[in-house]
mmCIF file of C-alpha atoms in Angstrom:
data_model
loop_
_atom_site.group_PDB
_atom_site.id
_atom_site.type_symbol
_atom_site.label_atom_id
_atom_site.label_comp_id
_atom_site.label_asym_id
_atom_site.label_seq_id
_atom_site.Cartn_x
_atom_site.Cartn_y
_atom_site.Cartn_z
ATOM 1 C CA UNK D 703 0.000 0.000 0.000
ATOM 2 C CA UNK D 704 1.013 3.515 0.031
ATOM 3 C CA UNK D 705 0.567 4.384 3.555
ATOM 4 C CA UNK D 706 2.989 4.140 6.536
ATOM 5 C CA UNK D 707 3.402 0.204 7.522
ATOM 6 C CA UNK D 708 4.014 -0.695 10.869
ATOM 7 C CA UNK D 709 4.393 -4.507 11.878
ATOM 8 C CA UNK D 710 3.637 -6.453 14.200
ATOM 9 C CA UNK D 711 0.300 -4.902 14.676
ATOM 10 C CA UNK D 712 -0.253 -6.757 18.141
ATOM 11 C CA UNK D 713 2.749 -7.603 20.429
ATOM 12 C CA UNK D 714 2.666 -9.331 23.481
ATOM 13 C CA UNK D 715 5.635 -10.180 25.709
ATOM 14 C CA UNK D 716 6.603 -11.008 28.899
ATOM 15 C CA UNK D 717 8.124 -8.680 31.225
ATOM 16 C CA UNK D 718 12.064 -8.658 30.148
ATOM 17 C CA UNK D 719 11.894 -9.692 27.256
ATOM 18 C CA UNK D 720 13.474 -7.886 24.399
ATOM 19 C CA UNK D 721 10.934 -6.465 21.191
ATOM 20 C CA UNK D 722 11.558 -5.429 18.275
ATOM 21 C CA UNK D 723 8.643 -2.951 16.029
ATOM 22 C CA UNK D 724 8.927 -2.328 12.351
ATOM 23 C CA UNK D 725 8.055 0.855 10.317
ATOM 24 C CA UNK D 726 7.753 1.007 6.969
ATOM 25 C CA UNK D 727 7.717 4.526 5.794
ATOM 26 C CA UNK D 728 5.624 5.889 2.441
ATOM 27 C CA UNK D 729 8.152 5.555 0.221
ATOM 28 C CA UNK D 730 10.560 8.550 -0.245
ATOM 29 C CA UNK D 731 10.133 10.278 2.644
ATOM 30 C CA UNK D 732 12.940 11.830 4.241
ATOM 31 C CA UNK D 733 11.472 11.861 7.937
ATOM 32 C CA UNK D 734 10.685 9.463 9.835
ATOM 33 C CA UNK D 735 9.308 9.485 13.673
ATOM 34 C CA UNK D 736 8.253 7.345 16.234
ATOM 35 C CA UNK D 737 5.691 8.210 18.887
ATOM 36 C CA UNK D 738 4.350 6.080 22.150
ATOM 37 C CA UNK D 739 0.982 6.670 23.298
ATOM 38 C CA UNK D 740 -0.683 5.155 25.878
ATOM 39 C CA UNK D 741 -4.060 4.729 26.857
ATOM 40 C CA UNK D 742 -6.418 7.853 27.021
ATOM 41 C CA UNK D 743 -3.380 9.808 26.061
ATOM 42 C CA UNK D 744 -1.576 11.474 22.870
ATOM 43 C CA UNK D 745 1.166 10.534 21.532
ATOM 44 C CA UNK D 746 4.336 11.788 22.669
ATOM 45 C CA UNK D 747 7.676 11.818 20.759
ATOM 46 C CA UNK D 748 10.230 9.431 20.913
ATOM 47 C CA UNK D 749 12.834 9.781 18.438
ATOM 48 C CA UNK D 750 13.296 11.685 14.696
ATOM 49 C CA UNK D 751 15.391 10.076 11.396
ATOM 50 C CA UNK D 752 16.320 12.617 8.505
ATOM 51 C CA UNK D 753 17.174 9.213 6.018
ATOM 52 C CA UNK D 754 19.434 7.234 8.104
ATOM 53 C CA UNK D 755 20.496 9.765 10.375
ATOM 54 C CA UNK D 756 19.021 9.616 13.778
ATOM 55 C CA UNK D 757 19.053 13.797 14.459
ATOM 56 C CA UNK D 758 16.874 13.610 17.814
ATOM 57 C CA UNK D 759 16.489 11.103 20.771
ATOM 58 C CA UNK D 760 15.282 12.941 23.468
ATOM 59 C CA UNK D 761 12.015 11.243 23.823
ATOM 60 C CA UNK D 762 13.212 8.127 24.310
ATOM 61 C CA UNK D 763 12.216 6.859 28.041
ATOM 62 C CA UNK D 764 15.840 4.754 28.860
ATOM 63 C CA UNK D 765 18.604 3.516 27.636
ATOM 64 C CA UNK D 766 16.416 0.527 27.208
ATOM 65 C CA UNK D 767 15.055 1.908 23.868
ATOM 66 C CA UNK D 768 16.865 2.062 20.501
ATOM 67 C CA UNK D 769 15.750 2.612 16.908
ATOM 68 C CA UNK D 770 17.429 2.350 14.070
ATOM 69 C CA UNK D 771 17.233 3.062 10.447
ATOM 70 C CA UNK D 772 20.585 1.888 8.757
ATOM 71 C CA UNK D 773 19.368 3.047 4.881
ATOM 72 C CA UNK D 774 16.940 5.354 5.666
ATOM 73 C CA UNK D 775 14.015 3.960 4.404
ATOM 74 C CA UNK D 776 12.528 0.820 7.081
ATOM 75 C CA UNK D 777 13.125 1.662 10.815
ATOM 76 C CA UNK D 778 12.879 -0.333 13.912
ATOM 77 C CA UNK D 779 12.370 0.220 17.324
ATOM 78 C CA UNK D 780 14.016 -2.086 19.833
ATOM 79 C CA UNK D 781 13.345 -2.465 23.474
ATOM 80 C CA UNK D 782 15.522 -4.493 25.689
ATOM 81 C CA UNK D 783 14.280 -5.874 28.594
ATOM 82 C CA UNK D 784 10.619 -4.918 28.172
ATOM 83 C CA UNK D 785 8.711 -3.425 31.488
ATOM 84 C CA UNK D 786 5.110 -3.452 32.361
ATOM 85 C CA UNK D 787 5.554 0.495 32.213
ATOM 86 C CA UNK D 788 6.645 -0.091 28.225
ATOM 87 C CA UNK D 789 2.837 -0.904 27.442
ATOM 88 C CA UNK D 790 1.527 1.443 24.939
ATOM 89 C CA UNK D 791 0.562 1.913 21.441
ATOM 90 C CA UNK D 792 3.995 2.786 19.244
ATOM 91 C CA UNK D 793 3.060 5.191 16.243
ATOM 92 C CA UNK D 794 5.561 5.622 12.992
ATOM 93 C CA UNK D 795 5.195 8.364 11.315
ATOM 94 C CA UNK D 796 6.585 9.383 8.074
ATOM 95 C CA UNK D 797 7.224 12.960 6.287
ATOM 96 C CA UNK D 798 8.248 13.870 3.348
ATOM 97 C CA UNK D 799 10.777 16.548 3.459
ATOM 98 C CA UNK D 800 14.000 17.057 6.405
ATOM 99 C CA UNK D 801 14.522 19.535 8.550
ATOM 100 C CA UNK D 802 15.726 23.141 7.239
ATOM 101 C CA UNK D 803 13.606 23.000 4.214
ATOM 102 C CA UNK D 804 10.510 24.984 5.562
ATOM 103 C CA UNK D 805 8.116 22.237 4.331
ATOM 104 C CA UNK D 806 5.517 22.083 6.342
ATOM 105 C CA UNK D 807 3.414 18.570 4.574
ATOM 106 C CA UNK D 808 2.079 16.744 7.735
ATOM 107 C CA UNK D 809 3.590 13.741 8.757
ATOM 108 C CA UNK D 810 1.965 10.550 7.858
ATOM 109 C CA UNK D 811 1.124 7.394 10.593
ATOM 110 C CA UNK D 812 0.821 4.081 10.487
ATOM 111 C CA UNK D 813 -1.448 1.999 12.515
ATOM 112 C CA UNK D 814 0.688 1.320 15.053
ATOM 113 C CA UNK D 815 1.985 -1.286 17.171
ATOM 114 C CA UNK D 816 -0.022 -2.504 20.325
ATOM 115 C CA UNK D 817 2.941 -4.145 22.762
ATOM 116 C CA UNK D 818 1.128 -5.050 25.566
ATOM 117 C CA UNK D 819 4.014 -6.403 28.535
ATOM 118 C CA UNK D 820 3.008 -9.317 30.803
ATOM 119 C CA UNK T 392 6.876 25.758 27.033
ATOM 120 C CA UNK T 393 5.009 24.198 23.913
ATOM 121 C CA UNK T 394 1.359 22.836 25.315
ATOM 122 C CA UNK T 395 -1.559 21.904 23.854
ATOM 123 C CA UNK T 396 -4.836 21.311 26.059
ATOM 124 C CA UNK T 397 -7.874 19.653 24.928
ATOM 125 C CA UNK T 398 -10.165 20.137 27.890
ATOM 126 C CA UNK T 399 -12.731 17.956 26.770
ATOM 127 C CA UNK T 400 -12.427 14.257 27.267
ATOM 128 C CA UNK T 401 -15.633 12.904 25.822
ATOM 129 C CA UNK T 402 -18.047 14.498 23.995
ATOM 130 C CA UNK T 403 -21.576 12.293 23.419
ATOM 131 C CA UNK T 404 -23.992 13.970 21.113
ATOM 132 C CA UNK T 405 -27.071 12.830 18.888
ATOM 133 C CA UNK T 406 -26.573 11.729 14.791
ATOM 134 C CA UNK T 407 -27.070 15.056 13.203
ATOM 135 C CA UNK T 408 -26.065 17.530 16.189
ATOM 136 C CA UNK T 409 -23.657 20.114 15.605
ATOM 137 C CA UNK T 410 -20.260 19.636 18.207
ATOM 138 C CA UNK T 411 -17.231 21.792 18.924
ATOM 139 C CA UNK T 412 -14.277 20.300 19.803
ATOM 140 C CA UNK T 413 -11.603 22.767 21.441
ATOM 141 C CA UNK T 414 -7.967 23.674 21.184
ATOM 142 C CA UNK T 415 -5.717 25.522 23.215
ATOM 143 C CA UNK T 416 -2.354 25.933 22.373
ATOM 144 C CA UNK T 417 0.658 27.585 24.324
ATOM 145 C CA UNK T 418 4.328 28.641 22.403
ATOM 146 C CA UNK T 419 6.551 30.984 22.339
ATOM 147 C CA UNK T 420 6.974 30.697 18.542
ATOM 148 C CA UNK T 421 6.010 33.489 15.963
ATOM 149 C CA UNK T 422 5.641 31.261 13.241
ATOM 150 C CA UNK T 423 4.037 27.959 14.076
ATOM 151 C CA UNK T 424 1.861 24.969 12.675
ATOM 152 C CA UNK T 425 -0.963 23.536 14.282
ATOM 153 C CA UNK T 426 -3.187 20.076 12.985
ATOM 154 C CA UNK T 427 -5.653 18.082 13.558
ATOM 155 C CA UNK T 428 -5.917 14.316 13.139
ATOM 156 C CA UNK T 429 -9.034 11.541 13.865
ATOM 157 C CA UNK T 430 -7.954 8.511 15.240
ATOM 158 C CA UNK T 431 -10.421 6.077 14.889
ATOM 159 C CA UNK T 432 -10.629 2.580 16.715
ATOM 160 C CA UNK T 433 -8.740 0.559 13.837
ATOM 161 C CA UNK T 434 -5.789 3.094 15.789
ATOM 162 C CA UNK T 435 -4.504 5.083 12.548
ATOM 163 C CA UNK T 436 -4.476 9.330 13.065
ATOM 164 C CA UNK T 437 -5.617 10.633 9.970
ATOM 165 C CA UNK T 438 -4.361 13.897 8.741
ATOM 166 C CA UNK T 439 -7.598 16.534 8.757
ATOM 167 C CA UNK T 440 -5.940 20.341 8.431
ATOM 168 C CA UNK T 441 -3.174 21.862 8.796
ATOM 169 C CA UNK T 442 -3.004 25.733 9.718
ATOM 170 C CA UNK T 443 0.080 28.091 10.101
ATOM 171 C CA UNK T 444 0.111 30.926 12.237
ATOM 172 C CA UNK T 445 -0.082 33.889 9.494
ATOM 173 C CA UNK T 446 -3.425 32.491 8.209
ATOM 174 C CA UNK T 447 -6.182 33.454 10.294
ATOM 175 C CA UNK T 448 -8.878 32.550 7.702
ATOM 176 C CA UNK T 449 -11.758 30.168 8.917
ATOM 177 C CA UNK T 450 -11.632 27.362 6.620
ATOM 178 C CA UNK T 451 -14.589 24.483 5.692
ATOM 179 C CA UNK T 452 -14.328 21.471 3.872
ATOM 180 C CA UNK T 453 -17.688 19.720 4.077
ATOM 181 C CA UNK T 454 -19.198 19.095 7.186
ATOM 182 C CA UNK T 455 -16.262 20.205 8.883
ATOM 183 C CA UNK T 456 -14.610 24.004 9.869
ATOM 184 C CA UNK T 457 -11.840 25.139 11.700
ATOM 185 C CA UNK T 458 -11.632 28.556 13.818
ATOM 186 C CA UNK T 459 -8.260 30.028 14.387
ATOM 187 C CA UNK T 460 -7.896 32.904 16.750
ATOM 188 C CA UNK T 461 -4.334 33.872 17.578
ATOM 189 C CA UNK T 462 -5.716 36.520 20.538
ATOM 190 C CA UNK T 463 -6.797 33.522 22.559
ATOM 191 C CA UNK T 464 -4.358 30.718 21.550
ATOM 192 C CA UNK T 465 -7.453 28.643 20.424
ATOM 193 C CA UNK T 466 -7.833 26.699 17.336
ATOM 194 C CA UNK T 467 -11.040 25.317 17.385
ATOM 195 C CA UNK T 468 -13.407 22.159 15.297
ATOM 196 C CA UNK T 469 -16.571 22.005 14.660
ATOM 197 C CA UNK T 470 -18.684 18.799 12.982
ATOM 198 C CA UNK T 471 -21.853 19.869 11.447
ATOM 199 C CA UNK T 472 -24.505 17.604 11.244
ATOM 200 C CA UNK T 473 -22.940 15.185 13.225
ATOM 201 C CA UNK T 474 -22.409 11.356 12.045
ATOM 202 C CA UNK T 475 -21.991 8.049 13.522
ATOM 203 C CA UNK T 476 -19.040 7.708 11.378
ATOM 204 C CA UNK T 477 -17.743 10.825 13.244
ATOM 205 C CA UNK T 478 -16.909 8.608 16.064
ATOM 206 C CA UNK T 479 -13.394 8.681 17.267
ATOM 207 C CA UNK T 480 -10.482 10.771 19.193
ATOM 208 C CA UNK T 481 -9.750 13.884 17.429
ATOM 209 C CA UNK T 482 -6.400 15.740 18.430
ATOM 210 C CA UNK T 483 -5.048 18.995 18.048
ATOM 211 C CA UNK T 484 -1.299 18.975 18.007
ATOM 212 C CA UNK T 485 1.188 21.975 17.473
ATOM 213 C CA UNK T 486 4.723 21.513 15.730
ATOM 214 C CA UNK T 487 7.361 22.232 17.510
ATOM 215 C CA UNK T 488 10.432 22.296 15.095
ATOM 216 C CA UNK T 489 9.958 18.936 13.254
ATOM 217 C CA UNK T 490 7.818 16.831 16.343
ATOM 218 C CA UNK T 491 4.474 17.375 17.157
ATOM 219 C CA UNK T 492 2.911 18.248 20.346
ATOM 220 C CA UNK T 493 -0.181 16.586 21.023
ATOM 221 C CA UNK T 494 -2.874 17.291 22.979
ATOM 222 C CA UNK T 495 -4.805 14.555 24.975
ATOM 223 C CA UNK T 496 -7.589 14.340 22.559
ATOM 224 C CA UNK T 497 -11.233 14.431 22.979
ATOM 225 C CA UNK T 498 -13.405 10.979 22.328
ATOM 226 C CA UNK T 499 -16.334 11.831 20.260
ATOM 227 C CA UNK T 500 -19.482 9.461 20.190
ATOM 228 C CA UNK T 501 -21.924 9.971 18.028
ATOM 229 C CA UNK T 502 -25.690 7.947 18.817
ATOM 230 C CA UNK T 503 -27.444 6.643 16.203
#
């Protein structure tokens, strides 16, 4: 499809385990974001690729938390040792343009992921 | 700091009722983006405006219009003639930089 993909769509796991989410971005895009939300909440940043460059981190809860995107087109989000406080919905988002360009095109989102930790 | 505060957390109204969702935004920003998206239960936010800050124009597209007003930080939604296929969370998120700010979102159900 042409839309952002994000796999699995359901996740469960027990608590300490490691997971691992996939985004596929709309092909092209420069940006790419992922976002946690949790229940009765909005999402709230975690992390911002310009291609394979990871520019921004700050939202990301612990060291426990990495994403990747080593060609700048599929990302993943990796959590190691999974907490009951890690439950939430994880939302990709994809844009088309990088910072500095004054393009303003919304960003794009996928479904998301629901990890739910045991 | 950047905030956005959607003080309504569920709205219930009748099929073919007229709602108002609300927006208040805070930043420090002179030029600035703001957006709203429906997120439905399949979980998807879909994209419904986008405003920027110099554009102060009321805008419609169907059953649905936006009111911006820069003198009280509000960017408003309204639904006209309301439809069960209305039902979801709306939010209202600001851009700040590249990442959005969202607000907490307000759950819209809409009786048949």
């Amino acid at each position: 499809g042409a839309g952002v993909s994000q796999s699995p769509r359901y996740k469960v796991a027990k608590r300490g385990q490691d997971v691992a989410l996939r985004c596929d971005p709309i092909s092209g895009h420069v940006s790419l974001f992922w976002y946690q939300q949790a229940l009765g909440q909005g999402p709230e940043f975690l992390t911002y690729f310009q291609n394979e460059a990871q520019l921004d981190k700050s939202g990301l809860p612990s060291d426990r938390f990495f994403a990747e995107r080593p060609e700048g087109s599929v990302s993943t989000l990796k959590i190691q040792r999974t907490q009951q406080e890690d439950s939430a919905v994880y939302l990709c988002a994809s844009s088309p343009a990088g910072l500095g360009t004054g393009d303003s095109r919304p960003q794009h989102f996928g479904d998301g992921t629901r990890l739910s930790i045991l | 700091a950047q905030k956005v505060t959607q003080a309504q957390t569920e709205i219930s109204v009748v099929e073919k009722e007229d709602v108002t969702l609300d927006c208040v935004y805070e930043t420090r920003d002179t030029t600035y983006y703001l957006f709203w998206y429906k997120q439905p239960p399949s979980g998807e936010l879909v994209f419904l405006i986008r405003r920027n800050s110099f554009d102060e124009q009321n805008e419609i597209s169907g059953r649905y219009s936006w009111n911006f007003q820069k003198s009280t930080s509000s960017f408003n939604f309204t639904i006209t003639a309301s439809q069960v296929v209305d039902s979801a969370v709306y939010f209202c998120a600001l851009r700040e930089s590249y990442k959005y700010i969202f607000g907490t979102g307000t759950r819209l159900k809409v009786l048949a």
